[in-house]
Coordinates of C-alpha atoms in Angstrom, one line a residue:
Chain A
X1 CA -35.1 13.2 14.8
X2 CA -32.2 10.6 16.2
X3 CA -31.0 12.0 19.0
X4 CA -26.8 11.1 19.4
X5 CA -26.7 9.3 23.0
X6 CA -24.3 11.5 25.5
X7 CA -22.4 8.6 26.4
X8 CA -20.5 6.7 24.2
X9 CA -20.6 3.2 23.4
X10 CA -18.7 0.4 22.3
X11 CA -18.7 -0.6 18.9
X12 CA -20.8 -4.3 18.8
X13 CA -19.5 -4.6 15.2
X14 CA -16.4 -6.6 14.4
X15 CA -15.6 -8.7 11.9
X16 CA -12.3 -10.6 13.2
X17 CA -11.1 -11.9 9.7
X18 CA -11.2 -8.5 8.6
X19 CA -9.3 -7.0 11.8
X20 CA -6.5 -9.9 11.8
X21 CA -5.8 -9.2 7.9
X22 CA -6.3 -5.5 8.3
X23 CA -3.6 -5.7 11.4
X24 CA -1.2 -8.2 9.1
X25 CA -1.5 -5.6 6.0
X26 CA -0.4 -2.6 8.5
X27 CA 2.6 -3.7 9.1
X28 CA 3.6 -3.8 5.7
X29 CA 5.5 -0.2 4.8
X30 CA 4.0 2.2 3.3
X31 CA 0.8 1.1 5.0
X32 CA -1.2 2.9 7.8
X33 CA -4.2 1.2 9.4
X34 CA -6.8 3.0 7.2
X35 CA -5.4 1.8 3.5
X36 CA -4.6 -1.4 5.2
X37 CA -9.0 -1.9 5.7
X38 CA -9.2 -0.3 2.5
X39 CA -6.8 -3.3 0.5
X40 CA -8.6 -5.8 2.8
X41 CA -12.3 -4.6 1.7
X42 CA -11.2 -4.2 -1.4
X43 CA -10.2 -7.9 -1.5
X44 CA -13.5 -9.0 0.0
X45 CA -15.3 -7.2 -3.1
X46 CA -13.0 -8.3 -5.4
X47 CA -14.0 -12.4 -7.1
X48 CA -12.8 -14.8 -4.1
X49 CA -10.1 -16.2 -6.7
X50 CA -7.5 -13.0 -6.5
X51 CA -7.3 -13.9 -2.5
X52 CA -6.7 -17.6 -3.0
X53 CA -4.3 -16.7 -5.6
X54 CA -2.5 -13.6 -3.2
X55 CA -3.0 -16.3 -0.7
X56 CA -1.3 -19.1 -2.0
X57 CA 1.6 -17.2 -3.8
X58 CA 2.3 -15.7 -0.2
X59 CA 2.9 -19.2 1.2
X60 CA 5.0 -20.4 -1.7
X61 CA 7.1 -17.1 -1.6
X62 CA 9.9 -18.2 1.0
X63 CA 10.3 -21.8 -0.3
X64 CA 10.4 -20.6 -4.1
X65 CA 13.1 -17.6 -3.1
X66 CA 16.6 -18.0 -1.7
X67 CA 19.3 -16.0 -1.3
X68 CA 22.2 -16.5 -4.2
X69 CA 24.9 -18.1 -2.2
X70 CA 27.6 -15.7 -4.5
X71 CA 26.1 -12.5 -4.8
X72 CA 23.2 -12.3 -2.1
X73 CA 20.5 -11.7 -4.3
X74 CA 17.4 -12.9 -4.6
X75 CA 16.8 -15.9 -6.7
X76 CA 14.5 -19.0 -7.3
X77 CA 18.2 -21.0 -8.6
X78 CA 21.6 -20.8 -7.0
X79 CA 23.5 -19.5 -8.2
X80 CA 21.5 -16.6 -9.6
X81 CA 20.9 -15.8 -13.2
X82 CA 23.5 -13.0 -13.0
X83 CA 26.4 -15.2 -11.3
X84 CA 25.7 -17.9 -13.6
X85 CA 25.9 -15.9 -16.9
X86 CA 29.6 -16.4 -18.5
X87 CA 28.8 -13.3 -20.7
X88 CA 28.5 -10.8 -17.6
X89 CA 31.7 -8.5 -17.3
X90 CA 33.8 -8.9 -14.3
X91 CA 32.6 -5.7 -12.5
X92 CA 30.7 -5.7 -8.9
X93 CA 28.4 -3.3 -8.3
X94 CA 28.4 -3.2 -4.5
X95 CA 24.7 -2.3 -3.4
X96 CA 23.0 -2.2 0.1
X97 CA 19.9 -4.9 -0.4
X98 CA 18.5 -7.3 -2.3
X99 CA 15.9 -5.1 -4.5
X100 CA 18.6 -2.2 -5.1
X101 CA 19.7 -5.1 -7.4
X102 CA 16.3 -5.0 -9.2
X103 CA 16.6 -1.1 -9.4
X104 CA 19.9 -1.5 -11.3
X105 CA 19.1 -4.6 -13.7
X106 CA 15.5 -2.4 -14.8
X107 CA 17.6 0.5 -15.8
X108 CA 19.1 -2.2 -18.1
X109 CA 22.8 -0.3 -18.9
X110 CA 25.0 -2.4 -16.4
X111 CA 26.3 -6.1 -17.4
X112 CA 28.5 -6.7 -15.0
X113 CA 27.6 -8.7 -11.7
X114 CA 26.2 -7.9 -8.4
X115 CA 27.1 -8.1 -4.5
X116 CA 24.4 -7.4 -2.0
X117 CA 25.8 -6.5 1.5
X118 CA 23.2 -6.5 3.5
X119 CA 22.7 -3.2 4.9
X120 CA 25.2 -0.6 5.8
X121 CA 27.7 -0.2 8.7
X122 CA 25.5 1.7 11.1
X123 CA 27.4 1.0 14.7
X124 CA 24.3 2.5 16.7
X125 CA 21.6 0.4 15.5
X126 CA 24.9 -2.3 16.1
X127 CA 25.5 -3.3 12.4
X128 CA 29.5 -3.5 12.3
X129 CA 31.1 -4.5 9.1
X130 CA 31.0 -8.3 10.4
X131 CA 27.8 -8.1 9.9
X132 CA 28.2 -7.3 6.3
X133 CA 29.3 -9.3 3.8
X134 CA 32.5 -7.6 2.8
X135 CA 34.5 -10.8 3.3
X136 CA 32.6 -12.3 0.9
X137 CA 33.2 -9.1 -1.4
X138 CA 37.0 -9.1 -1.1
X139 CA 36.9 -13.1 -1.9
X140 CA 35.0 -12.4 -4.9
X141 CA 37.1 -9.7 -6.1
X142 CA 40.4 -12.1 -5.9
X143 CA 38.6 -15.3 -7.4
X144 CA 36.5 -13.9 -10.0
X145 CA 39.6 -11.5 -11.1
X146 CA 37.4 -8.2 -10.9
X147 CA 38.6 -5.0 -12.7
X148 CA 36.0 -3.1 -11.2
X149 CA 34.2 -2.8 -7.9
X150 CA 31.5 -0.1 -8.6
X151 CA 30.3 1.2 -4.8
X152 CA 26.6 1.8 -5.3
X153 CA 25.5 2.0 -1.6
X154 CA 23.1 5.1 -1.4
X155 CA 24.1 8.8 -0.8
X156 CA 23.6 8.7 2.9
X157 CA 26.2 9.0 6.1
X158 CA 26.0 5.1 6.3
X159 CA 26.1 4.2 2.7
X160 CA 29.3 6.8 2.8
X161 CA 30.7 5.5 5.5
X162 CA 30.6 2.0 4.0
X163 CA 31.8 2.5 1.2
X164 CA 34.7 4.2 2.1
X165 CA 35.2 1.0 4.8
X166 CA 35.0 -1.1 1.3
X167 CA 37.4 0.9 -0.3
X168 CA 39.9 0.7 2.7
X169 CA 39.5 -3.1 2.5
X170 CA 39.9 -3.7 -1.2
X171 CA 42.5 -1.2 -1.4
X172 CA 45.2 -3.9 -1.2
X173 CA 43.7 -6.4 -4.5
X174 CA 44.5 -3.2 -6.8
X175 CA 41.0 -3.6 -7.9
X176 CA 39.8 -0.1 -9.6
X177 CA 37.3 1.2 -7.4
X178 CA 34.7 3.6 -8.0
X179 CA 31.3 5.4 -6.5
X180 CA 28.3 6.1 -8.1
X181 CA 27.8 10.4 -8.9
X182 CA 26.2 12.6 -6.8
X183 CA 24.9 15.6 -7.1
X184 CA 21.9 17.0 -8.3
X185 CA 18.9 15.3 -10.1
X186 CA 17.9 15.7 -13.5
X187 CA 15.2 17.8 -13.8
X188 CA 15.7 19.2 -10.6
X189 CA 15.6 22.6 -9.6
X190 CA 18.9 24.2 -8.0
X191 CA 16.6 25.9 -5.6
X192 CA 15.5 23.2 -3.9
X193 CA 19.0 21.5 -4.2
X194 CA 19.9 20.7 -0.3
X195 CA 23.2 22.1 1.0
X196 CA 24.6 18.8 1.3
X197 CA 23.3 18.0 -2.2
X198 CA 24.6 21.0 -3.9
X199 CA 28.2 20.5 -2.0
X200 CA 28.4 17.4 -3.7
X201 CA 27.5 18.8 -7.1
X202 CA 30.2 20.7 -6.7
X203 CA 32.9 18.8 -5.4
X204 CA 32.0 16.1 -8.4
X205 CA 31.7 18.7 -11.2
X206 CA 32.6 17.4 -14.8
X207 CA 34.8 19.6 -17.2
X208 CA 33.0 20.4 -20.3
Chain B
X17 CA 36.9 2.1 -16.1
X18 CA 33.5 0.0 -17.0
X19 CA 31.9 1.3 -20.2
X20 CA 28.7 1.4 -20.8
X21 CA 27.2 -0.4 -24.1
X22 CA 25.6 1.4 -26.5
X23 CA 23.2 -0.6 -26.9
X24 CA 20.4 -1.9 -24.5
X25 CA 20.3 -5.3 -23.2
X26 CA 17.3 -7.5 -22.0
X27 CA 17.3 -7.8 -18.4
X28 CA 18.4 -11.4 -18.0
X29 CA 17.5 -11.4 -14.4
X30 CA 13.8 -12.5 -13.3
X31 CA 12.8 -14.2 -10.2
X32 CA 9.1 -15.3 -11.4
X33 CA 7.5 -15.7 -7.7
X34 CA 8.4 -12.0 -7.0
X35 CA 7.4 -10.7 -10.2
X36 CA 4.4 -12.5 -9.7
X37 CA 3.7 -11.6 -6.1
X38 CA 4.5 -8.1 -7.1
X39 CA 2.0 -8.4 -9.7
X40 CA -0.8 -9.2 -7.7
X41 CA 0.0 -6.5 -4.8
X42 CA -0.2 -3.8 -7.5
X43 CA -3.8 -4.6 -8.7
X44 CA -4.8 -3.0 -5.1
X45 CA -5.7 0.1 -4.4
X46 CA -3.1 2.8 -3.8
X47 CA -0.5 0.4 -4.8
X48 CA 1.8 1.2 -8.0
X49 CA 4.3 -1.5 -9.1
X50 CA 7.6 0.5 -7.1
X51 CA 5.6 0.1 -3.6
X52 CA 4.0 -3.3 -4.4
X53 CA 7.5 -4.5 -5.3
X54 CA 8.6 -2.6 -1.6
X55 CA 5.8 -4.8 -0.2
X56 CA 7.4 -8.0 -1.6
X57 CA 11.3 -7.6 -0.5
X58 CA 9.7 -6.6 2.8
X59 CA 8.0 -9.9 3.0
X60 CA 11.2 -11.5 1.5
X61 CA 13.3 -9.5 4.6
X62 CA 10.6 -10.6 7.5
X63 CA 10.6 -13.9 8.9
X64 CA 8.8 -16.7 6.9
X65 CA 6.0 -17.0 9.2
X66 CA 4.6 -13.5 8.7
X67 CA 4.2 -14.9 4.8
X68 CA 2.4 -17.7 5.9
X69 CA 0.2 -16.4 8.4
X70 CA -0.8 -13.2 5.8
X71 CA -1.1 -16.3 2.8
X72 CA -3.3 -18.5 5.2
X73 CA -5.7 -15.5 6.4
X74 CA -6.0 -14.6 2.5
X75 CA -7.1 -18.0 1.6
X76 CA -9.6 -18.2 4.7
X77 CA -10.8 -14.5 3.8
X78 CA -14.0 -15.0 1.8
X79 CA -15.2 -18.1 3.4
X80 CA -15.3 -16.7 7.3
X81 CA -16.4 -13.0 5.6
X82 CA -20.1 -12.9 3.8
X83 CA -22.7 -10.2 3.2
X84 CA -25.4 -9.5 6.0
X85 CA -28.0 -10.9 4.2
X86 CA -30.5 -7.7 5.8
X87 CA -28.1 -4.7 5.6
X88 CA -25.6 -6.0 3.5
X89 CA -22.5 -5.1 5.9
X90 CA -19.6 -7.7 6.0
X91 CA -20.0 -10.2 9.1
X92 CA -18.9 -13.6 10.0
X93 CA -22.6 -14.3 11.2
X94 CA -25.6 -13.9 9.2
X95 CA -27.8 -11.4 10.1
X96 CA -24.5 -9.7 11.2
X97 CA -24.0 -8.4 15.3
X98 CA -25.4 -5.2 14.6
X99 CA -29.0 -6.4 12.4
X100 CA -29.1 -9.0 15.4
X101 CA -28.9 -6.8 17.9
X102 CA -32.4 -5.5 19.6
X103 CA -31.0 -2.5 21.4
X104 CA -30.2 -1.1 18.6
X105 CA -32.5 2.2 17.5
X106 CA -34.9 1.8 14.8
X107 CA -33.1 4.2 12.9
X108 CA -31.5 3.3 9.4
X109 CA -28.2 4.7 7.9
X110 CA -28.0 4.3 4.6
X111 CA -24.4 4.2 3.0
X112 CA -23.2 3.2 -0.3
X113 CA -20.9 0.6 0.4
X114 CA -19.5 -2.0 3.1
X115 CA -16.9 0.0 5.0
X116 CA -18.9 2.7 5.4
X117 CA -20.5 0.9 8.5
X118 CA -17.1 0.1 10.0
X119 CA -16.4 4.0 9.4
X120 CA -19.4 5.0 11.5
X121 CA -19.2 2.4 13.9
X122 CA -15.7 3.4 14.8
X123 CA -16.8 7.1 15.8
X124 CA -19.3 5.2 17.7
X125 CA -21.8 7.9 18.1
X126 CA -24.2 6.8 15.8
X127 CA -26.5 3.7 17.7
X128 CA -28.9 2.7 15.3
X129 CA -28.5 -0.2 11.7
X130 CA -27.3 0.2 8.6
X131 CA -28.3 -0.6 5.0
X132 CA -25.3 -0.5 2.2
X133 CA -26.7 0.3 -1.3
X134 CA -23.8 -1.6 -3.0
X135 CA -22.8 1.7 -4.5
X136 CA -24.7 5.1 -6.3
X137 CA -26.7 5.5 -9.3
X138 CA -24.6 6.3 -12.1
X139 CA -26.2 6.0 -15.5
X140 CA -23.4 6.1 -17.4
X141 CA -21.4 3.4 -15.5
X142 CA -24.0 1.0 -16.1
X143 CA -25.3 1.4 -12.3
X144 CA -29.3 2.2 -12.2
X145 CA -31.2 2.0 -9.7
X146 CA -32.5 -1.4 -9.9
X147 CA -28.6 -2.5 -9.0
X148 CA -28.5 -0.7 -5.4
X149 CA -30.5 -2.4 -2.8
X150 CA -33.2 0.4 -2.8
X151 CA -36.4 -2.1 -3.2
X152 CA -35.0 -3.9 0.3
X153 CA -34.6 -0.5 2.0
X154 CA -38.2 -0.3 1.4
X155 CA -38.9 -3.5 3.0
X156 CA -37.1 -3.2 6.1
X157 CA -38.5 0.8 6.7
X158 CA -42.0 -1.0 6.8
X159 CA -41.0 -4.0 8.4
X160 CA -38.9 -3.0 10.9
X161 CA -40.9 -0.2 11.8
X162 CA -37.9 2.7 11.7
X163 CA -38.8 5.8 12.4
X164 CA -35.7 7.6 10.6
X165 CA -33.6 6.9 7.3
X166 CA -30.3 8.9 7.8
X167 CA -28.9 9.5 4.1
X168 CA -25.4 9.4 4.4
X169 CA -24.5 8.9 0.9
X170 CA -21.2 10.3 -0.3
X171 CA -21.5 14.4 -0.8
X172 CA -21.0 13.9 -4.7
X173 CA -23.4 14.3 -7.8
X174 CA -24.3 10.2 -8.0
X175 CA -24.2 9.9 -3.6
X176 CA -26.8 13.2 -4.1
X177 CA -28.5 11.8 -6.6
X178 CA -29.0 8.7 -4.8
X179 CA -29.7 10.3 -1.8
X180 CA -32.5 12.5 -4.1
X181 CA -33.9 9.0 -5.6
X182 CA -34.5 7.0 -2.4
X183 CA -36.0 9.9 -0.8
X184 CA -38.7 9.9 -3.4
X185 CA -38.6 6.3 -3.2
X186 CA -39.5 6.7 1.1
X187 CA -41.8 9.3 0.6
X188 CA -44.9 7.1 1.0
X189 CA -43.9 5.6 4.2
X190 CA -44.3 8.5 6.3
X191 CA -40.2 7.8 7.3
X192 CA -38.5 10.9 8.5
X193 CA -35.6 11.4 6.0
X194 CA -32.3 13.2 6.7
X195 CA -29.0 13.6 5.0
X196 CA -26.0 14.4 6.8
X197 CA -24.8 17.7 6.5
X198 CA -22.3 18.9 4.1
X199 CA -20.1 21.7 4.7
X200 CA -16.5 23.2 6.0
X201 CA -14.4 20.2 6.9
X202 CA -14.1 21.4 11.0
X203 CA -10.1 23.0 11.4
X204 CA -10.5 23.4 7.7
X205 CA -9.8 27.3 6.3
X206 CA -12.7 29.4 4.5
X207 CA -9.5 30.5 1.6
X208 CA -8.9 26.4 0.9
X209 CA -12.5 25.4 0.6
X210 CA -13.8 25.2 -3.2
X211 CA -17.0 26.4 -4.0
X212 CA -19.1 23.8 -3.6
X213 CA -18.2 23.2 -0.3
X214 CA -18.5 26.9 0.3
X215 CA -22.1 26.9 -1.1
X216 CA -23.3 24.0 1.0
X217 CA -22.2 25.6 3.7
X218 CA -24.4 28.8 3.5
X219 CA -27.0 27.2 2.5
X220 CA -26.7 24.7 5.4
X221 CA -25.9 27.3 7.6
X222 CA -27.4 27.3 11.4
X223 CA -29.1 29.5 13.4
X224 CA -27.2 30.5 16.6

């Protein structure tokens, strides 16, 4: 029988296509090392066509999508879809990123229109609300003659913290200003609420 | 405050590169459409070279990548490092598909070739034996003189079953013919193992 060698070796096998992708794909999130080589092998056994097309949509990505010179969002036109529709109501629905818009627009029960900051005032990583684009937000509010800023940054310190900078700001327009509830989630369990979770369930409790 | 409609609304919103990019990212493995869309705004986020570098590698993928046209293991040269290499043992691994090789050359202990099968026998998927490179296994056991054919199929029905077929399939070449043990994962507990496992490792077991 083989017999395993006492020293060990190094490995004479490399494919450097395969490590370069492999290395590109683990940096993606989400993504350790091991399903990164998994995507890329499954690729190579996949027809040649699905790469090219992966491939070639990949390059064309940043030229097709900009930034919507109103809102922030995403967009192949500026101004986006949503800043360009006359029919949306004037409410803002104040959200951290770009995809946080997506989340909102699949749930399909909001019309109004949207304002991407672009993160959340976090002075220790040094993102101060300059960084943000609440300038933008308060010009909006004034010119577009808002009646409703909804603050839909997430549940977090940060997205707390912002909003209540936002609200500080606005505070002077006399724009109605108001935070998405939070609390605990349907179909949870109130055992395995969080204390944090559960406080705010509490504090926002609805009379029946 | 903002009511909401009564009635649902079409999203109007739709940037067609994302949706398209996301698309593709969820036809891989492990990725559902909320963590290829993840993928995408992550892409969107990073600097447009990282885009262009993944799109260009995609696109060069399958021509720098083909099949070792002796043991079927992906390599930019043809026979690949590891057929062409003479020190290696005249020992054969058999695995059922192309990343198995990179899997066992990357605990580096094993020093001898490889042969992929291009997956198991499975009757009822439409995979028979005459699909799996059995008949070329044959070949290279007489022609390259080996000495050992180290079954390391998968430890499943179709990787035994395989594993059962080639070894009748050997038998007249006087090729010693292992399989690689099955048993207790090591650091795993006897109270989480099913019974399978359990099984395979009594009857596995080793004389101390």
């Amino acid at each position: 029988m083989f017999e395993f060698p006492l020293e060990k070796h190094p490995a004479a096998f490399s494919s450097n296509a395969i490590d370069r992708l492999t290395a590109l794909f683990s940096r993606l999130p989400g993504l350790g090392k091991k399903s990164a080589g998994r995507l890329v092998y499954h690729i190579l056994d996949t027809d040649a066509s699905f790469a090219r097309i992966l491939g070639e949509e990949l390059l064309a990505l940043h030229g097709a999508i900009k930034r919507c010179s109103r809102c922030g969002a995403y967009t192949e036109a500026d101004p986006c879809s949503i800043c360009s529709d006359p029919a949306r109501d004037p409410v803002i629905c104040v959200v951290e990123r770009a995809q946080d818009v997506r989340v909102i627009e699949e749930f399909r029960e909001f019309r109004g229109r949207f304002h991407v900051l672009g993160g959340v005032i976090a002075p220790l990583e040094g993102v101060n609300p300059d960084n943000l684009t609440i300038g933008e937000l308060l010009s909006r509010v004034r010119e577009e003659h808002i009646r409703e800023v909804i603050l839909a940054t997430n549940p977090t310190l940060e997205g707390d913290t912002t909003a209540l900078y936002i609200q500080k700001i606005l505070k002077d327009t006399g724009v109605e200003i108001t935070r998405l509830a939070s609390g605990l989630p349907v179909g949870g369990d109130l055992e395995y609420a969080d204390r944090l979770t559960l406080s705010r369930s509490f504090r926002g409790r609805i009379r029946l």
